[in-house]
XYZ file of C-alpha atoms in Angstrom:
529
model
C -42.880 -35.191 -5.510
C -45.861 -37.126 -6.880
C -44.213 -40.443 -5.928
C -43.506 -39.158 -2.422
C -47.115 -38.053 -2.074
C -48.325 -41.498 -3.209
C -45.996 -43.190 -0.714
C -47.318 -41.029 2.117
C -50.919 -41.852 1.209
C -50.287 -45.596 0.752
C -47.904 -46.122 3.716
C -48.753 -43.416 6.288
C -47.541 -45.391 9.330
C -44.185 -46.152 7.703
C -43.679 -42.507 6.734
C -44.653 -41.345 10.216
C -42.118 -43.743 11.693
C -39.379 -42.537 9.328
C -40.188 -38.915 10.150
C -40.029 -39.557 13.893
C -36.804 -41.542 13.527
C -35.200 -38.739 11.512
C -36.290 -36.148 14.074
C -34.922 -38.291 16.909
C -31.625 -38.804 15.087
C -31.189 -35.070 14.457
C -32.061 -34.326 18.098
C -29.563 -36.868 19.404
C -26.912 -35.608 16.980
C -27.338 -31.985 18.096
C -27.345 -33.003 21.758
C -24.233 -35.133 21.197
C -22.421 -32.172 19.619
C -23.140 -30.138 22.739
C -21.903 -32.984 24.970
C -18.665 -33.518 23.033
C -19.671 -36.150 20.493
C -21.676 -39.363 20.160
C -18.994 -41.436 21.917
C -18.974 -39.219 25.016
C -22.757 -39.024 25.085
C -23.133 -42.822 24.908
C -20.441 -43.266 27.569
C -22.314 -40.856 29.833
C -25.651 -42.584 29.254
C -24.184 -46.035 29.897
C -22.498 -44.795 33.080
C -25.722 -43.157 34.329
C -27.807 -46.255 33.622
C -25.208 -48.519 35.266
C -24.946 -46.312 38.339
C -28.746 -46.098 38.626
C -28.918 -49.896 38.447
C -26.174 -50.204 41.053
C -28.138 -47.943 43.425
C -31.090 -50.290 43.118
C -29.163 -53.574 43.376
C -26.643 -52.464 46.002
C -28.363 -49.519 47.654
C -26.837 -50.104 51.098
C -23.305 -50.292 49.701
C -23.762 -47.148 47.575
C -25.275 -45.226 50.498
C -22.428 -46.352 52.778
C -19.796 -45.115 50.315
C -21.646 -41.838 49.863
C -21.830 -41.297 53.630
C -18.155 -42.165 53.945
C -17.288 -39.469 51.394
C -19.547 -36.965 53.181
C -17.767 -37.685 56.467
C -14.365 -37.302 54.810
C -15.414 -33.983 53.305
C -16.711 -32.714 56.645
C -13.505 -33.807 58.390
C -11.431 -32.032 55.745
C -13.274 -28.765 56.453
C -13.519 -28.978 60.240
C -9.927 -30.029 60.861
C -8.936 -26.382 60.551
C -11.308 -25.300 63.345
C -9.716 -24.569 66.704
C -11.062 -23.313 70.004
C -14.578 -23.141 71.347
C -17.452 -23.421 68.880
C -20.489 -21.156 69.313
C -23.759 -22.685 68.116
C -26.175 -20.792 70.377
C -26.387 -17.026 70.839
C -24.983 -16.126 74.284
C -27.688 -15.274 76.816
C -25.585 -12.325 77.853
C -23.298 -10.457 75.514
C -19.520 -10.790 75.835
C -17.589 -7.793 77.158
C -16.157 -5.612 74.401
C -12.528 -6.311 75.348
C -13.131 -10.067 75.313
C -14.694 -9.960 71.833
C -11.816 -7.887 70.479
C -9.221 -10.192 72.080
C -11.023 -13.235 70.663
C -10.953 -11.724 67.172
C -7.244 -10.933 67.463
C -6.448 -14.426 68.711
C -8.339 -16.037 65.828
C -6.806 -13.719 63.253
C -3.331 -14.336 64.669
C -3.601 -18.032 63.775
C -4.470 -17.372 60.140
C -1.201 -15.948 58.879
C -0.255 -18.562 56.288
C -0.933 -16.093 53.493
C 1.716 -13.710 54.797
C 4.385 -16.271 53.893
C 3.171 -16.394 50.295
C 2.210 -20.079 50.544
C -1.077 -19.542 48.657
C -2.300 -19.037 45.127
C -4.145 -15.731 44.728
C -6.686 -15.560 47.588
C -5.218 -12.542 49.401
C -4.395 -9.497 47.279
C -2.460 -7.536 49.841
C -1.317 -4.016 49.108
C 0.966 -3.930 52.153
C 0.443 -3.186 55.839
C 0.167 0.562 55.212
C -2.634 -0.018 52.702
C -4.420 -2.240 55.226
C -4.178 0.514 57.838
C -5.701 3.011 55.401
C -8.549 0.585 54.623
C -9.102 -0.129 58.327
C -9.397 3.587 59.013
C -11.984 3.894 56.244
C -13.954 0.971 57.725
C -13.864 2.537 61.158
C -15.092 5.914 59.918
C -17.860 4.569 57.658
C -18.900 1.323 59.399
C -22.608 2.235 59.508
C -22.892 3.963 56.126
C -25.175 2.758 53.338
C -25.217 4.129 49.759
C -28.935 3.289 49.511
C -29.414 6.560 51.422
C -27.338 9.206 49.568
C -29.124 11.982 51.445
C -27.758 10.628 54.730
C -24.341 9.544 53.377
C -23.532 11.921 50.483
C -19.775 11.315 50.805
C -20.232 7.589 50.146
C -22.198 8.397 46.999
C -19.373 10.700 45.925
C -16.710 8.061 46.607
C -18.543 5.387 44.634
C -19.019 7.713 41.667
C -15.324 8.638 41.786
C -14.227 4.972 41.931
C -16.285 4.227 38.810
C -14.996 7.330 37.014
C -11.361 6.527 37.861
C -11.862 3.007 36.473
C -13.427 4.412 33.289
C -10.231 6.414 32.771
C -7.956 3.458 33.625
C -9.723 1.289 31.031
C -9.625 4.074 28.438
C -13.307 4.861 28.202
C -14.461 8.176 26.721
C -16.850 10.711 28.256
C -19.784 8.352 27.679
C -18.198 5.479 29.606
C -19.945 4.703 32.890
C -20.681 1.882 35.322
C -21.493 0.840 38.863
C -19.821 -0.902 41.764
C -20.795 -4.453 42.733
C -19.926 -6.941 45.471
C -17.443 -8.871 43.319
C -16.690 -10.420 39.954
C -19.668 -12.766 40.020
C -22.176 -9.970 40.586
C -20.485 -7.865 37.910
C -20.874 -10.737 35.448
C -24.487 -11.470 36.446
C -25.303 -7.784 35.991
C -23.667 -7.726 32.550
C -25.638 -10.767 31.359
C -28.877 -9.297 32.751
C -28.113 -6.039 30.941
C -27.566 -7.717 27.573
C -30.635 -9.925 27.972
C -32.890 -6.926 28.596
C -31.156 -4.770 25.967
C -31.539 -7.453 23.288
C -35.220 -7.976 24.082
C -35.983 -4.251 24.087
C -33.967 -3.192 21.026
C -33.884 -6.355 18.881
C -36.916 -8.305 20.043
C -34.851 -11.361 21.019
C -36.999 -13.759 23.059
C -34.538 -16.668 23.233
C -31.216 -15.034 24.137
C -27.884 -16.814 23.683
C -24.476 -16.020 25.161
C -21.246 -17.252 23.562
C -18.591 -18.197 26.101
C -15.158 -19.811 25.726
C -14.821 -22.950 27.873
C -12.014 -21.118 29.695
C -14.215 -18.164 30.725
C -15.260 -17.930 34.357
C -18.008 -20.195 35.710
C -19.848 -17.075 36.888
C -21.177 -16.838 33.314
C -22.652 -20.334 33.750
C -24.279 -19.123 36.962
C -25.609 -15.963 35.317
C -27.130 -17.875 32.392
C -28.649 -20.387 34.817
C -30.227 -17.648 36.938
C -31.408 -15.477 34.047
C -32.670 -18.050 31.562
C -30.044 -17.310 28.908
C -28.820 -20.149 26.709
C -25.059 -20.553 27.017
C -23.086 -21.639 23.947
C -19.581 -22.842 24.848
C -16.807 -22.704 22.267
C -13.402 -24.425 22.470
C -9.963 -22.991 23.090
C -6.770 -23.772 21.212
C -5.146 -26.811 22.899
C -1.712 -25.166 22.829
C -2.304 -21.452 23.497
C -5.558 -21.929 25.478
C -6.954 -18.807 23.825
C -10.464 -19.094 22.415
C -10.730 -20.287 18.805
C -11.924 -17.294 16.788
C -13.400 -19.461 14.031
C -15.555 -21.264 16.607
C -17.047 -17.952 17.731
C -17.851 -17.018 14.136
C -19.692 -20.312 13.649
C -21.620 -19.963 16.913
C -22.995 -16.463 16.285
C -26.631 -16.302 15.193
C -29.598 -13.933 15.348
C -30.231 -14.807 19.023
C -26.697 -13.946 20.156
C -26.873 -11.132 22.687
C -23.227 -11.020 23.834
C -19.849 -12.656 23.276
C -17.545 -13.157 26.263
C -13.772 -12.681 26.165
C -11.294 -13.013 29.040
C -8.463 -10.711 30.027
C -7.147 -12.875 31.602
C -8.544 -16.421 31.945
C -8.572 -17.921 35.422
C -7.191 -21.397 34.536
C -4.154 -20.664 32.328
C -3.874 -16.906 32.748
C -3.943 -16.043 29.033
C -5.748 -13.258 27.213
C -8.180 -13.976 24.384
C -7.690 -12.172 21.068
C -10.066 -9.356 21.920
C -9.558 -7.195 18.781
C -10.460 -10.222 16.591
C -13.512 -11.042 18.714
C -14.569 -7.376 18.626
C -14.764 -7.501 14.822
C -17.171 -10.438 15.052
C -19.296 -8.628 17.650
C -19.476 -5.499 15.497
C -20.504 -7.532 12.473
C -23.155 -9.400 14.481
C -24.372 -6.192 16.170
C -24.153 -7.866 19.574
C -22.369 -7.012 22.798
C -18.786 -7.923 23.710
C -18.077 -8.265 27.408
C -14.456 -8.373 28.540
C -14.034 -10.208 31.827
C -11.089 -8.413 33.408
C -12.017 -9.464 36.944
C -8.676 -11.224 37.462
C -6.801 -8.738 35.306
C -8.089 -6.137 37.766
C -5.841 -3.073 38.120
C -2.704 -5.011 37.177
C -3.318 -5.658 33.475
C -3.942 -2.009 32.506
C -0.663 -0.904 34.132
C 1.596 -3.527 32.488
C 2.794 -1.259 29.642
C 3.827 1.454 32.094
C 5.637 -1.236 34.100
C 7.600 -2.313 31.020
C 5.564 -5.328 29.931
C 3.727 -5.367 26.617
C 0.200 -6.679 26.218
C -2.426 -6.542 23.450
C -5.295 -4.027 23.653
C -8.301 -5.311 25.591
C -10.297 -2.374 26.944
C -12.592 0.362 25.597
C -9.841 1.458 23.218
C -10.929 -1.563 21.137
C -13.954 -0.708 19.000
C -16.631 -3.294 19.671
C -15.945 -3.764 23.392
C -19.203 -2.721 25.019
C -18.643 -3.664 28.665
C -15.858 -4.680 31.024
C -15.728 -6.042 34.572
C -12.792 -5.539 36.924
C -12.343 -6.653 40.522
C -10.912 -3.786 42.538
C -10.616 -6.235 45.457
C -7.882 -8.147 43.611
C -4.972 -6.162 42.192
C -6.682 -2.917 43.172
C -5.827 -4.018 46.753
C -9.262 -2.911 47.953
C -11.241 -4.820 50.616
C -13.090 -7.976 49.581
C -16.572 -7.316 48.226
C -15.499 -4.681 45.705
C -15.750 -4.804 41.901
C -16.854 -2.574 39.042
C -18.925 -3.237 35.924
C -18.329 -0.661 33.202
C -20.309 0.119 30.024
C -19.456 2.031 26.883
C -22.707 4.064 27.040
C -25.228 5.306 29.573
C -28.026 3.838 27.473
C -26.618 0.331 27.918
C -26.136 0.822 31.667
C -29.828 1.661 32.054
C -30.696 -1.958 31.252
C -28.814 -3.021 34.392
C -31.000 -0.974 36.741
C -34.111 -2.240 38.490
C -37.081 0.032 39.185
C -40.350 -0.810 40.976
C -42.337 2.351 40.263
C -45.598 1.268 41.919
C -44.410 -0.202 45.222
C -46.485 1.018 48.188
C -43.237 1.693 50.074
C -42.286 4.322 47.513
C -40.429 4.261 44.217
C -37.737 1.597 44.623
C -34.723 1.815 42.296
C -31.326 0.117 42.590
C -28.299 -0.016 40.281
C -27.399 -3.665 41.001
C -28.623 -6.784 42.834
C -28.314 -5.520 46.391
C -30.495 -2.917 48.049
C -28.563 -1.925 51.131
C -24.805 -2.101 50.665
C -21.795 -1.542 52.856
C -20.546 2.014 52.583
C -17.447 0.873 54.473
C -16.365 -1.279 51.503
C -16.839 1.671 49.150
C -14.826 3.925 51.468
C -12.141 1.241 51.817
C -11.895 0.864 48.028
C -11.707 4.610 47.492
C -9.048 4.916 50.202
C -6.948 2.067 48.728
C -7.044 3.556 45.227
C -6.221 7.044 46.448
C -3.354 5.708 48.568
C -1.863 3.545 45.797
C -2.181 5.980 42.906
C -0.877 5.110 39.440
C 2.699 5.078 40.705
C 1.858 2.473 43.345
C 0.038 0.218 40.871
C 2.904 0.432 38.372
C 5.427 -0.481 41.068
C 3.299 -3.444 42.173
C 2.996 -4.610 38.553
C 6.773 -4.565 38.112
C 7.387 -6.644 41.253
C 4.629 -9.151 40.526
C 5.661 -9.691 36.906
C 9.314 -10.218 37.839
C 8.342 -13.026 40.209
C 5.873 -14.491 37.700
C 8.564 -14.760 35.027
C 11.057 -16.224 37.506
C 8.624 -18.973 38.512
C 7.559 -19.679 34.916
C 11.206 -19.954 33.841
C 11.955 -22.241 36.792
C 9.098 -24.595 35.891
C 10.339 -24.751 32.295
C 13.627 -26.147 33.645
C 11.872 -29.074 35.378
C 11.840 -31.997 32.925
C 8.737 -33.632 34.431
C 6.571 -30.510 34.002
C 5.359 -28.260 31.212
C 3.618 -24.905 31.150
C 0.078 -24.686 29.816
C -0.170 -21.547 27.738
C 2.163 -18.582 28.025
C 1.314 -16.356 31.011
C 0.054 -12.962 29.840
C -0.015 -11.653 33.397
C 0.459 -13.215 36.825
C -0.907 -16.774 36.531
C 1.493 -19.678 35.963
C -0.262 -22.921 34.998
C 1.554 -26.240 34.652
C 0.943 -29.956 34.326
C 2.842 -33.223 34.153
C 5.041 -33.914 31.152
C 4.980 -37.634 31.939
C 1.952 -39.933 31.954
C 3.386 -41.707 35.006
C 3.403 -38.522 37.101
C 0.018 -37.647 38.613
C -0.107 -33.842 38.817
C -2.863 -33.999 41.431
C -0.565 -36.018 43.699
C 2.113 -33.367 43.196
C -0.476 -30.882 44.458
C -1.059 -33.025 47.545
C 2.685 -33.218 48.179
C 2.878 -29.425 47.927
C -0.048 -29.157 50.374
C 1.878 -31.285 52.881
C 4.658 -28.697 52.619
C 2.225 -25.905 53.527
C 1.187 -24.676 50.074
C -2.416 -23.942 49.038
C -2.436 -24.064 45.246
C -5.275 -24.010 42.719
C -6.176 -27.464 41.396
C -7.645 -27.449 37.864
C -9.311 -29.975 35.571
C -9.804 -30.513 31.820
C -6.822 -30.653 31.541
C -5.526 -31.798 34.919
C -3.161 -29.098 36.103
C -2.121 -26.724 38.887
C -1.715 -22.996 38.840
C -0.104 -20.377 41.017
C -1.575 -16.884 40.897
C 1.234 -14.517 41.882
C 0.359 -11.562 44.121
C 2.238 -8.997 46.181
C 2.866 -11.488 48.992
C 4.988 -13.609 46.630
C 7.327 -10.684 46.005
C 8.593 -10.619 49.598
C 11.652 -12.594 50.658
C 12.509 -15.698 48.614
C 9.033 -17.110 48.032
C 9.720 -17.909 44.366
C 12.848 -19.874 45.239
C 11.049 -21.810 47.970
C 8.147 -22.613 45.643
C 10.453 -24.086 43.006
C 12.470 -26.037 45.585
C 9.323 -27.496 47.159
C 7.905 -28.287 43.714
C 10.964 -30.320 42.764
C 10.946 -32.096 46.122
C 7.238 -32.873 45.710
C 7.838 -34.432 42.303
C 10.533 -36.674 43.766
C 8.192 -37.641 46.608
C 5.415 -38.636 44.192
C 7.768 -40.544 41.903
C 9.222 -42.569 44.792
C 6.035 -42.952 46.860
C 4.703 -46.299 48.009
C 1.464 -47.376 46.274
C -1.610 -45.864 47.933
C 0.207 -43.032 49.687
C -1.968 -40.360 48.048
C -5.251 -42.289 47.916
C -6.981 -40.041 50.470
C -5.750 -36.667 49.238
C -7.380 -33.946 47.168
C -5.627 -35.447 44.166
C -7.674 -38.605 44.544
C -10.892 -36.607 44.818
C -10.105 -34.450 41.769
C -8.859 -37.428 39.814
C -12.081 -39.281 40.509
C -14.244 -36.222 39.759
C -12.505 -35.580 36.447
C -13.052 -39.180 35.334
C -16.787 -39.367 36.177
C -18.793 -38.951 32.944
C -22.079 -38.263 34.774
C -21.439 -34.732 36.070
C -24.551 -34.845 38.274
C -22.542 -37.060 40.642
C -19.857 -34.407 40.803
C -22.595 -31.861 41.551
C -23.648 -33.967 44.552
C -20.068 -34.153 45.853
C -19.689 -30.376 45.503
C -22.976 -29.763 47.346
C -21.788 -32.020 50.175
C -18.707 -29.809 50.412
C -20.833 -26.653 50.628
C -22.949 -28.323 53.328
C -19.753 -28.995 55.278
C -18.798 -25.313 55.110
C -21.927 -24.515 57.126
C -21.154 -27.004 59.901
C -20.892 -24.747 62.964
């Protein structure tokens, strides 16, 4: 130590430089770990610097290409628009009959989903269920749960929906929750709850959330909005379930909650929730199970004859769970629940402004006013379906899922990614020469709307009730094989303007800020009236 002290005194500038260099190296190393390694980080930096230089040297060319892509994106969105476009409020209102006829005409052109040519998107409980929901909308169109004194029945329905879900997901008498507008709001509310709980009970000022890379991007959004640091951990490259050892390494004193999926959106697999629960219990942090896609299908699989591991409040350590009733609950869109193991935890979700001059303002979730019609529609759908209806739907959906998965396994050019734990079948190319994104484009030309995925490049089909009607499974497999042949025998450049080209380009760009810009251009196009 004496020699070190002498060196510091005699060569202060050198020691300062060494200290700064060491600090910089450690900082770069830690940042590189987060970005996937030194090689990836350097590649990203080089790409960003090169692209920035290109924008300076060839600004006109870069701007022209960017505008060309914007125009292509806008054309892709607007090509589906038919009929007159209304960009100015009519000076005089349309007659009631004309408005209703216009709505029916528009709706009558959007029937693709009825043929089962889509992945997920429409979770249809059948025409009778739709009629029940429509009746609920008609009866409660003006209702608002913000005013329980005016609409006490809506308050009652919402409370009953939450209580029924507590029972479905095997919560005890302390289990509770609220309704939200969808899976994203349920997730944002859960993250907000854990942030506030951790600060109040553990004094955590710099909260961290541990999330598998396969967990829904709504957790990214929640952390971004709420100032929570998100720690991503890898999944097994074969099973696509989160690596338990990676979670153990990521946990620290700032961890407020660990996320687990039941099931994941990309590959449709369920994380090992009992194993993750043990880590959460040991760390004294929350464990949120994202069952938004699992919805009211996953809990009824055992009764339908299909085994699945435990994932709900029956697992000690699970402290919250989200489920989208507007998916396999067959409720109207805009309906989800967020459930908690205890009332004390739920209190951290609420917002109260006690001193507002307009009165004491208190809400359970993000929204103030909410649609009572959606609550009534959800309650009506659940009451109409009953456990028997959900079990029957689970049987039909799982039969088709297994048929499609088995059919894909027979196609030499394809392979499944993961083993479907529920209703999602994910697959990719088994040959480097076969571009799976081009296969997706070929399927689109045959009328299919499938889910295109990245990292790894793949496609998935989320099976719903509409796929159980007629011979949708057989048609899907026939069209898939024909699409593969089309791609394998296509002339060069045939798929250069398709979604495959866009996704292929996006996946290969190391600077993700460029992908952000492309995505924002797409959102802009959605608002082109």
